[in-house]
PDB file of C-alpha atoms in Angstrom:
ATOM      1  CA  ALA G   1       0.000   0.000   0.000  1.00  0.00           C
ATOM      2  CA  GLN G   2       1.068   3.506  -0.702  1.00  0.00           C
ATOM      3  CA  SER G   3       2.439   5.439   2.248  1.00  0.00           C
ATOM      4  CA  VAL G   4       3.656   8.959   2.694  1.00  0.00           C
ATOM      5  CA  THR G   5       6.339   9.898   5.200  1.00  0.00           C
ATOM      6  CA  GLN G   6       7.021  13.398   6.418  1.00  0.00           C
ATOM      7  CA  LEU G   7      10.273  13.721   8.320  1.00  0.00           C
ATOM      8  CA  GLY G   8      10.053  16.128  11.218  1.00  0.00           C
ATOM      9  CA  SER G   9       6.731  16.801  12.861  1.00  0.00           C
ATOM     10  CA  HIS G  10       7.933  20.286  13.812  1.00  0.00           C
ATOM     11  CA  VAL G  11      10.222  22.602  11.861  1.00  0.00           C
ATOM     12  CA  SER G  12      11.300  26.007  13.082  1.00  0.00           C
ATOM     13  CA  VAL G  13      12.948  28.637  10.878  1.00  0.00           C
ATOM     14  CA  SER G  14      13.790  32.296  11.171  1.00  0.00           C
ATOM     15  CA  GLU G  15      11.912  34.827   9.107  1.00  0.00           C
ATOM     16  CA  GLY G  16      13.722  35.208   5.794  1.00  0.00           C
ATOM     17  CA  ALA G  17      15.385  31.807   6.022  1.00  0.00           C
ATOM     18  CA  LEU G  18      14.930  28.879   3.670  1.00  0.00           C
ATOM     19  CA  VAL G  19      12.011  26.577   4.354  1.00  0.00           C
ATOM     20  CA  LEU G  20      12.494  22.871   3.636  1.00  0.00           C
ATOM     21  CA  LEU G  21       9.770  20.373   4.483  1.00  0.00           C
ATOM     22  CA  ARG G  22      10.490  16.765   3.619  1.00  0.00           C
ATOM     23  CA  CYS G  23       8.186  14.213   2.067  1.00  0.00           C
ATOM     24  CA  ASN G  24       8.923  10.712   0.824  1.00  0.00           C
ATOM     25  CA  TYR G  25       6.526   8.296  -0.782  1.00  0.00           C
ATOM     26  CA  SER G  26       6.659   4.547  -1.081  1.00  0.00           C
ATOM     27  CA  SER G  27       5.635   3.244  -4.442  1.00  0.00           C
ATOM     28  CA  SER G  28       7.274   1.576  -7.372  1.00  0.00           C
ATOM     29  CA  VAL G  29       5.038   3.635  -9.599  1.00  0.00           C
ATOM     30  CA  PRO G  30       5.342   7.378  -8.982  1.00  0.00           C
ATOM     31  CA  PRO G  31       1.985   8.570  -7.778  1.00  0.00           C
ATOM     32  CA  TYR G  32       0.357  11.927  -8.088  1.00  0.00           C
ATOM     33  CA  LEU G  33       1.635  14.005  -5.174  1.00  0.00           C
ATOM     34  CA  PHE G  34       0.284  17.024  -3.376  1.00  0.00           C
ATOM     35  CA  TRP G  35       1.189  19.525  -0.715  1.00  0.00           C
ATOM     36  CA  TYR G  36      -1.572  21.063   1.363  1.00  0.00           C
ATOM     37  CA  VAL G  37      -1.397  23.775   4.019  1.00  0.00           C
ATOM     38  CA  GLN G  38      -3.686  24.026   7.012  1.00  0.00           C
ATOM     39  CA  TYR G  39      -3.972  27.213   9.035  1.00  0.00           C
ATOM     40  CA  PRO G  40      -5.395  27.051  12.558  1.00  0.00           C
ATOM     41  CA  ASN G  41      -9.081  26.238  12.698  1.00  0.00           C
ATOM     42  CA  GLN G  42      -9.327  25.912   8.936  1.00  0.00           C
ATOM     43  CA  GLY G  43      -9.532  23.193   6.331  1.00  0.00           C
ATOM     44  CA  LEU G  44      -6.751  22.216   3.963  1.00  0.00           C
ATOM     45  CA  GLN G  45      -5.718  24.408   1.064  1.00  0.00           C
ATOM     46  CA  LEU G  46      -3.828  23.073  -1.929  1.00  0.00           C
ATOM     47  CA  LEU G  47      -0.327  24.517  -2.300  1.00  0.00           C
ATOM     48  CA  LEU G  48       0.771  22.550  -5.350  1.00  0.00           C
ATOM     49  CA  LYS G  49       0.498  19.210  -7.095  1.00  0.00           C
ATOM     50  CA  TYR G  50       2.764  16.967  -9.132  1.00  0.00           C
ATOM     51  CA  THR G  51       1.207  15.396 -12.184  1.00  0.00           C
ATOM     52  CA  SER G  52       4.338  14.159 -14.010  1.00  0.00           C
ATOM     53  CA  ALA G  53       4.282  17.094 -16.397  1.00  0.00           C
ATOM     54  CA  ALA G  54       7.345  18.688 -14.769  1.00  0.00           C
ATOM     55  CA  THR G  55       9.578  17.638 -11.900  1.00  0.00           C
ATOM     56  CA  LEU G  56       9.753  21.140 -10.423  1.00  0.00           C
ATOM     57  CA  VAL G  57       6.337  22.338  -9.432  1.00  0.00           C
ATOM     58  CA  LYS G  58       5.558  25.886  -8.438  1.00  0.00           C
ATOM     59  CA  GLY G  59       2.687  26.598  -6.110  1.00  0.00           C
ATOM     60  CA  ILE G  60       1.047  29.459  -4.342  1.00  0.00           C
ATOM     61  CA  ASN G  61       2.656  31.790  -1.801  1.00  0.00           C
ATOM     62  CA  GLY G  62       6.152  31.267  -3.248  1.00  0.00           C
ATOM     63  CA  PHE G  63       6.352  27.565  -2.466  1.00  0.00           C
ATOM     64  CA  GLU G  64       7.720  24.978  -4.828  1.00  0.00           C
ATOM     65  CA  ALA G  65       8.477  21.278  -4.717  1.00  0.00           C
ATOM     66  CA  GLU G  66      10.765  19.036  -6.691  1.00  0.00           C
ATOM     67  CA  PHE G  67       9.889  15.481  -7.583  1.00  0.00           C
ATOM     68  CA  LYS G  68      12.915  13.151  -7.436  1.00  0.00           C
ATOM     69  CA  LYS G  69      12.117   9.638  -8.528  1.00  0.00           C
ATOM     70  CA  SER G  70      15.538   8.292  -7.558  1.00  0.00           C
ATOM     71  CA  GLU G  71      14.978   9.457  -4.000  1.00  0.00           C
ATOM     72  CA  THR G  72      11.196   8.873  -3.966  1.00  0.00           C
ATOM     73  CA  SER G  73      10.918  12.369  -2.578  1.00  0.00           C
ATOM     74  CA  PHE G  74       8.772  15.444  -3.060  1.00  0.00           C
ATOM     75  CA  HIS G  75      10.233  18.030  -0.691  1.00  0.00           C
ATOM     76  CA  LEU G  76       8.593  21.419  -0.292  1.00  0.00           C
ATOM     77  CA  THR G  77      10.725  24.556  -0.269  1.00  0.00           C
ATOM     78  CA  LYS G  78      10.415  28.303  -0.045  1.00  0.00           C
ATOM     79  CA  PRO G  79      13.477  30.575  -0.373  1.00  0.00           C
ATOM     80  CA  SER G  80      12.452  33.052   2.291  1.00  0.00           C
ATOM     81  CA  ALA G  81      10.065  32.309   5.132  1.00  0.00           C
ATOM     82  CA  HIS G  82       7.429  34.791   6.176  1.00  0.00           C
ATOM     83  CA  MET G  83       5.582  34.914   9.461  1.00  0.00           C
ATOM     84  CA  SER G  84       2.348  34.165   7.608  1.00  0.00           C
ATOM     85  CA  ASP G  85       3.795  30.798   6.513  1.00  0.00           C
ATOM     86  CA  ALA G  86       3.391  29.412  10.026  1.00  0.00           C
ATOM     87  CA  ALA G  87       0.935  26.548   9.626  1.00  0.00           C
ATOM     88  CA  GLU G  88       0.712  22.795   9.312  1.00  0.00           C
ATOM     89  CA  TYR G  89       1.770  21.270   6.020  1.00  0.00           C
ATOM     90  CA  PHE G  90       0.622  17.923   4.695  1.00  0.00           C
ATOM     91  CA  CYS G  91       2.077  15.863   1.889  1.00  0.00           C
ATOM     92  CA  ALA G  92      -0.347  13.491   0.176  1.00  0.00           C
ATOM     93  CA  ALA G  93      -0.346  10.866  -2.556  1.00  0.00           C
ATOM     94  CA  LEU G  94      -3.216   9.713  -4.697  1.00  0.00           C
ATOM     95  CA  THR G  95      -3.901   6.022  -4.170  1.00  0.00           C
ATOM     96  CA  GLY G  96      -6.662   3.481  -4.562  1.00  0.00           C
ATOM     97  CA  GLY G  97      -6.622   3.610  -8.320  1.00  0.00           C
ATOM     98  CA  GLY G  98      -6.663   7.363  -8.222  1.00  0.00           C
ATOM     99  CA  ASN G  99      -9.601   7.626  -5.914  1.00  0.00           C
ATOM    100  CA  LYS G 100      -8.172   8.323  -2.481  1.00  0.00           C
ATOM    101  CA  LEU G 101      -5.584  10.650  -0.984  1.00  0.00           C
ATOM    102  CA  THR G 102      -3.152   9.173   1.529  1.00  0.00           C
ATOM    103  CA  PHE G 103      -1.748  11.830   3.847  1.00  0.00           C
ATOM    104  CA  GLY G 104       1.485  12.100   5.742  1.00  0.00           C
ATOM    105  CA  THR G 105       1.420  12.915   9.438  1.00  0.00           C
ATOM    106  CA  GLY G 106       2.002  16.598   8.813  1.00  0.00           C
ATOM    107  CA  THR G 107       4.756  19.068   9.657  1.00  0.00           C
ATOM    108  CA  GLN G 108       4.094  22.064  11.856  1.00  0.00           C
ATOM    109  CA  LEU G 109       6.119  25.030  10.569  1.00  0.00           C
ATOM    110  CA  LYS G 110       7.038  27.737  13.043  1.00  0.00           C
ATOM    111  CA  VAL G 111       8.529  31.004  11.835  1.00  0.00           C
ATOM    112  CA  GLU G 112      10.444  33.089  14.341  1.00  0.00           C
ATOM    113  CA  LEU G 113      11.580  36.685  14.213  1.00  0.00           C
TER     114      LEU G 113
ATOM    115  CA  GLU P   1     -11.765  29.548  -3.862  1.00  0.00           C
ATOM    116  CA  ALA P   2     -13.459  26.286  -3.017  1.00  0.00           C
ATOM    117  CA  ASP P   3     -17.224  26.247  -2.582  1.00  0.00           C
ATOM    118  CA  ILE P   4     -17.506  23.576   0.047  1.00  0.00           C
ATOM    119  CA  TYR P   5     -19.225  24.247   3.319  1.00  0.00           C
ATOM    120  CA  GLN P   6     -19.484  22.545   6.656  1.00  0.00           C
ATOM    121  CA  THR P   7     -21.829  23.218   9.526  1.00  0.00           C
ATOM    122  CA  PRO P   8     -21.577  23.560  12.381  1.00  0.00           C
ATOM    123  CA  ARG P   9     -18.005  24.767  12.665  1.00  0.00           C
ATOM    124  CA  TYR P  10     -17.912  23.936  16.354  1.00  0.00           C
ATOM    125  CA  LEU P  11     -20.128  21.610  18.362  1.00  0.00           C
ATOM    126  CA  VAL P  12     -20.090  20.713  22.038  1.00  0.00           C
ATOM    127  CA  ILE P  13     -22.527  17.984  22.943  1.00  0.00           C
ATOM    128  CA  GLY P  14     -23.249  15.472  25.671  1.00  0.00           C
ATOM    129  CA  THR P  15     -22.669  11.745  25.507  1.00  0.00           C
ATOM    130  CA  GLY P  16     -25.453   9.744  23.901  1.00  0.00           C
ATOM    131  CA  LYS P  17     -26.790  12.515  21.693  1.00  0.00           C
ATOM    132  CA  LYS P  18     -27.404  11.993  17.998  1.00  0.00           C
ATOM    133  CA  ILE P  19     -25.583  14.468  15.793  1.00  0.00           C
ATOM    134  CA  THR P  20     -25.351  15.197  12.100  1.00  0.00           C
ATOM    135  CA  LEU P  21     -22.448  17.070  10.573  1.00  0.00           C
ATOM    136  CA  GLU P  22     -23.416  18.804   7.367  1.00  0.00           C
ATOM    137  CA  CYS P  23     -21.280  19.085   4.252  1.00  0.00           C
ATOM    138  CA  SER P  24     -22.316  20.635   0.993  1.00  0.00           C
ATOM    139  CA  GLN P  25     -20.539  21.711  -2.177  1.00  0.00           C
ATOM    140  CA  THR P  26     -21.751  23.785  -5.076  1.00  0.00           C
ATOM    141  CA  MET P  27     -19.176  22.615  -7.612  1.00  0.00           C
ATOM    142  CA  GLY P  28     -21.135  19.575  -8.813  1.00  0.00           C
ATOM    143  CA  HIS P  29     -18.333  17.232  -7.795  1.00  0.00           C
ATOM    144  CA  ASP P  30     -18.963  13.495  -7.994  1.00  0.00           C
ATOM    145  CA  LYS P  31     -16.537  12.402  -5.302  1.00  0.00           C
ATOM    146  CA  MET P  32     -16.924  13.416  -1.682  1.00  0.00           C
ATOM    147  CA  TYR P  33     -14.941  12.413   1.379  1.00  0.00           C
ATOM    148  CA  TRP P  34     -15.007  12.608   5.158  1.00  0.00           C
ATOM    149  CA  TYR P  35     -11.759  12.688   7.124  1.00  0.00           C
ATOM    150  CA  GLN P  36     -11.167  12.580  10.858  1.00  0.00           C
ATOM    151  CA  GLN P  37      -8.234  14.555  12.205  1.00  0.00           C
ATOM    152  CA  ASP P  38      -7.027  14.661  15.787  1.00  0.00           C
ATOM    153  CA  PRO P  39      -4.968  17.723  16.826  1.00  0.00           C
ATOM    154  CA  GLY P  40      -1.518  17.655  15.281  1.00  0.00           C
ATOM    155  CA  MET P  41      -2.191  14.353  13.600  1.00  0.00           C
ATOM    156  CA  GLU P  42      -2.671  13.111  10.078  1.00  0.00           C
ATOM    157  CA  LEU P  43      -5.991  12.883   8.304  1.00  0.00           C
ATOM    158  CA  HIS P  44      -7.767   9.552   8.295  1.00  0.00           C
ATOM    159  CA  LEU P  45     -10.367   8.762   5.650  1.00  0.00           C
ATOM    160  CA  ILE P  46     -13.553   7.470   7.290  1.00  0.00           C
ATOM    161  CA  HIS P  47     -16.109   7.620   4.458  1.00  0.00           C
ATOM    162  CA  TYR P  48     -16.274   8.413   0.774  1.00  0.00           C
ATOM    163  CA  SER P  49     -18.758   8.545  -2.043  1.00  0.00           C
ATOM    164  CA  TYR P  50     -18.385   8.428  -5.818  1.00  0.00           C
ATOM    165  CA  GLY P  51     -21.845   9.746  -6.524  1.00  0.00           C
ATOM    166  CA  VAL P  52     -25.482   9.691  -5.536  1.00  0.00           C
ATOM    167  CA  ASN P  53     -26.455   6.549  -3.609  1.00  0.00           C
ATOM    168  CA  SER P  54     -22.808   5.472  -3.437  1.00  0.00           C
ATOM    169  CA  THR P  55     -21.072   5.337  -0.052  1.00  0.00           C
ATOM    170  CA  GLU P  56     -18.042   3.404   1.129  1.00  0.00           C
ATOM    171  CA  LYS P  57     -16.174   3.051   4.395  1.00  0.00           C
ATOM    172  CA  GLY P  58     -12.697   4.497   4.477  1.00  0.00           C
ATOM    173  CA  ASP P  59      -9.406   3.317   5.869  1.00  0.00           C
ATOM    174  CA  LEU P  60     -10.207   4.155   9.483  1.00  0.00           C
ATOM    175  CA  SER P  61     -13.078   2.367  11.140  1.00  0.00           C
ATOM    176  CA  SER P  62     -15.748   4.761  12.320  1.00  0.00           C
ATOM    177  CA  GLU P  63     -19.054   4.390  14.117  1.00  0.00           C
ATOM    178  CA  SER P  64     -20.477   7.175  12.001  1.00  0.00           C
ATOM    179  CA  THR P  65     -22.663   6.732   8.939  1.00  0.00           C
ATOM    180  CA  VAL P  66     -23.093   8.811   5.809  1.00  0.00           C
ATOM    181  CA  SER P  67     -25.630   9.243   3.051  1.00  0.00           C
ATOM    182  CA  ARG P  68     -25.525  10.708  -0.455  1.00  0.00           C
ATOM    183  CA  ILE P  69     -29.015  11.411  -1.651  1.00  0.00           C
ATOM    184  CA  ARG P  70     -28.041  14.522  -3.581  1.00  0.00           C
ATOM    185  CA  THR P  71     -24.809  15.267  -5.406  1.00  0.00           C
ATOM    186  CA  GLU P  72     -24.114  18.388  -3.421  1.00  0.00           C
ATOM    187  CA  HIS P  73     -24.858  17.026   0.043  1.00  0.00           C
ATOM    188  CA  PHE P  74     -22.892  14.458   2.096  1.00  0.00           C
ATOM    189  CA  PRO P  75     -23.940  14.482   5.762  1.00  0.00           C
ATOM    190  CA  LEU P  76     -22.244  12.433   8.467  1.00  0.00           C
ATOM    191  CA  THR P  77     -24.263  11.093  11.400  1.00  0.00           C
ATOM    192  CA  LEU P  78     -23.324   9.760  14.808  1.00  0.00           C
ATOM    193  CA  GLU P  79     -26.293   7.980  16.367  1.00  0.00           C
ATOM    194  CA  SER P  80     -24.894   8.145  19.884  1.00  0.00           C
ATOM    195  CA  ALA P  81     -21.958  10.453  20.475  1.00  0.00           C
ATOM    196  CA  ARG P  82     -19.194   9.399  22.854  1.00  0.00           C
ATOM    197  CA  PRO P  83     -16.114  11.230  24.169  1.00  0.00           C
ATOM    198  CA  SER P  84     -13.959   9.074  21.875  1.00  0.00           C
ATOM    199  CA  HIS P  85     -15.649  10.806  18.935  1.00  0.00           C
ATOM    200  CA  THR P  86     -14.107  14.118  19.937  1.00  0.00           C
ATOM    201  CA  SER P  87     -12.088  15.233  16.937  1.00  0.00           C
ATOM    202  CA  GLN P  88     -12.074  17.472  13.900  1.00  0.00           C
ATOM    203  CA  TYR P  89     -14.054  16.253  10.903  1.00  0.00           C
ATOM    204  CA  LEU P  90     -13.081  17.495   7.448  1.00  0.00           C
ATOM    205  CA  CYS P  91     -15.218  17.131   4.353  1.00  0.00           C
ATOM    206  CA  ALA P  92     -13.714  17.221   0.865  1.00  0.00           C
ATOM    207  CA  SER P  93     -14.826  16.882  -2.723  1.00  0.00           C
ATOM    208  CA  ARG P  94     -13.284  16.252  -6.123  1.00  0.00           C
ATOM    209  CA  GLN P  95     -14.549  15.913  -9.657  1.00  0.00           C
ATOM    210  CA  ARG P  96     -13.932  12.698 -11.539  1.00  0.00           C
ATOM    211  CA  VAL P  97     -12.682  13.517 -15.027  1.00  0.00           C
ATOM    212  CA  ALA P  98     -11.000  10.813 -17.084  1.00  0.00           C
ATOM    213  CA  GLY P  99      -7.373  11.568 -17.760  1.00  0.00           C
ATOM    214  CA  VAL P 100      -7.331  14.772 -15.728  1.00  0.00           C
ATOM    215  CA  LEU P 101      -6.075  15.173 -12.191  1.00  0.00           C
ATOM    216  CA  GLU P 102      -8.589  17.358 -10.460  1.00  0.00           C
ATOM    217  CA  THR P 103      -7.850  19.150  -7.225  1.00  0.00           C
ATOM    218  CA  GLN P 104      -9.466  17.913  -4.038  1.00  0.00           C
ATOM    219  CA  TYR P 105     -11.054  20.753  -2.119  1.00  0.00           C
ATOM    220  CA  PHE P 106     -11.604  20.781   1.614  1.00  0.00           C
ATOM    221  CA  GLY P 107     -14.225  22.380   3.771  1.00  0.00           C
ATOM    222  CA  PRO P 108     -13.264  24.385   6.877  1.00  0.00           C
ATOM    223  CA  GLY P 109     -13.961  21.466   9.201  1.00  0.00           C
ATOM    224  CA  THR P 110     -16.190  20.795  12.193  1.00  0.00           C
ATOM    225  CA  ARG P 111     -14.586  20.614  15.611  1.00  0.00           C
ATOM    226  CA  LEU P 112     -16.596  18.206  17.745  1.00  0.00           C
ATOM    227  CA  LEU P 113     -16.285  17.928  21.513  1.00  0.00           C
ATOM    228  CA  VAL P 114     -18.306  15.238  23.243  1.00  0.00           C
ATOM    229  CA  LEU P 115     -18.552  15.620  26.994  1.00  0.00           C
TER     230      LEU P 115
END
């Protein structure tokens, strides 16, 4: 079964610093991959998605992610963190014949002054 | 912006009460989903539907039930709430289009506290 692993349940960065949130998937066949963000007391909002069209995917709010098949990874990055980026981030993979999303355990991003 | 709504947003209720969490979307999506999320934890799929009169249990066992009588409406019901049901419940929807990866949209969630 497909699984998604997010390394680091909590990541803390300084404002202006690079953000790197890690995601690895387990599948012999690269799945469709997603990054979602969840702000407090809200639902999930799509940041970006990988559909095999391009390995570097650009999303909203300056985030991007690079698909690396050799590493089975889909890490999320942002060059310069902003206070408003503080939230929980979830990596997800489409499974079940393309019908269901499998989520990682989430990474809480904290941005400090 | 996604047009998917959940009510109530917050609910505090006593043990043994019957509750229904509402979810509706105005995008005409075929697929709808219910997830359960404990604070700081991952999302667990508890129910999904591929269309009217179609409902399936998800990966996480749940005592709740769902119905899909109309495309836009996917309510979740707990016949007798217990403290173990305390959690956040997220509804989502997605359109099924052959050969196209459609985005899955989420509602704002319902935070349930059972005393």
